[in-house]
């Protein structure tokens, strides 16, 4: 039997068909006691009415025939020996035992083609094939193998993943499949997820990742999912708040791993969530309703207070709650009493919310108006039909009940009605269906070819030359070693000027007292003498009057490679928190779209072209970093002068 050995990290994606839909399964070991891992797995297969053939060879016997999946239910000390006996006979070996890399032990190996899932995995579950290939007790209640949601979960933590599967089932959201990747000796979670996309063709892919082990593999997964039109929702643990290669860097201070990771996900239309509850609710929404056409939300309520809270929740999730047009308000009021409010939220009043006939007319008028892309109706669980809250409805519509338990709405969701037990969960479900804010999937950038490395940190003047040669406009400047030269440069450039000590770029000039602003013809010689007393040459730069101060930079990250950042700049860049940071691989066009959305589109027409100009400057710096091997390149501040992007200072750090 031949097996696809390209499953090992970095060598490709295996065909997971035999793993998810096995015709033959061997359960090896752990069957002599009722509580053994093998016995529990056999019980799951029996109770689920698995249709394939199940073998139970003794661990010492190996396999005398080929099988799709071998489940190794033996202790860690015996795992490699048993794996050697079945290597080449099983397409996949699922190793349940722990006590390997996670405790400082060795890893498992195969040489004849068998692909290892785990070790330290709880296994997998694929409801369409009734393949409950797991010993986990959480699946005792899932052997009925309810399916049809189109959702699949891949989790680096098997126990946590099993909890997510059972939590989803409490809402009536039954996942079609689940895989726990465990120690990932051969199959990491992102590679497994790519295999799931091809073999299971899910409508929604859910992930739990305990940190990012390989950025390239994650990016390949997100690209695959985007190409297939499959939404990805990820709960990501292990993110750190910093990761800088240079001290006191503005670029590092605002380019946290969280920000960069979030930008990567948004670039591919994927979502990062913060809890297992959000993971379940987002998966439920996308499974039942898919993507909406836009981000405008309509609210129908019988309580003004509930409508206000819903508007706050939806706004906090990034949705718009627009005021409805006068014409639409008039059409809505044709069905409502005079005391109602049709602006949005549409408050139909407490006396009307219980009238399903009227509610149906109001909801139909709102949903067919073209003025909203998503709708939440705050009412009773029995009002899904009147509200139009059905799976696949356009626009996506949710009924929010108040203070119910998930068990209350479970039968509704299983019947295809979109009813949630509380207002918060309903708004989260609805928000999950909004389209990505990224403006389209990024086109990947090819990094500039490196031609050498820097022997040392360039000086401030050397940094300005490198940045200028890279194609970024730099404010006029000159070098000076005497007060007379300072004065001459001032006459040439025009007063006032800025004086800066020409120290290594790794030194923060302002903090070291090496900067003088607003130097005029009258004060030039005195200011120059004071700075030159340190024995360091000066830079004399024209002091431009900028209409706005920005910054742009790139840092070298061990995980992401080049990371670009840009935003509002100046001396307090860390405090302004108006930046965009992302892997440079996502490209200048995507960066410009994100800068426009986050910084410049809030005042239409006033800042046209600035996003593209700032993105171009940032990626010129990224090319410079790629060519030279610099760990950090940044320009702060960048001035907007007559609509042009002009660097007023620069740092290049080895």
XYZ file of C-alpha atoms in Angstrom, residues 45 253 264 284 355 396 434 483:
8
model
C -18.185 3.383 16.948
C 5.567 50.127 19.863
C -3.724 39.015 8.329
C -23.601 29.206 14.080
C -49.068 40.795 17.126
C -29.842 37.453 7.396
C -21.252 40.877 8.051
C 28.480 76.905 13.058
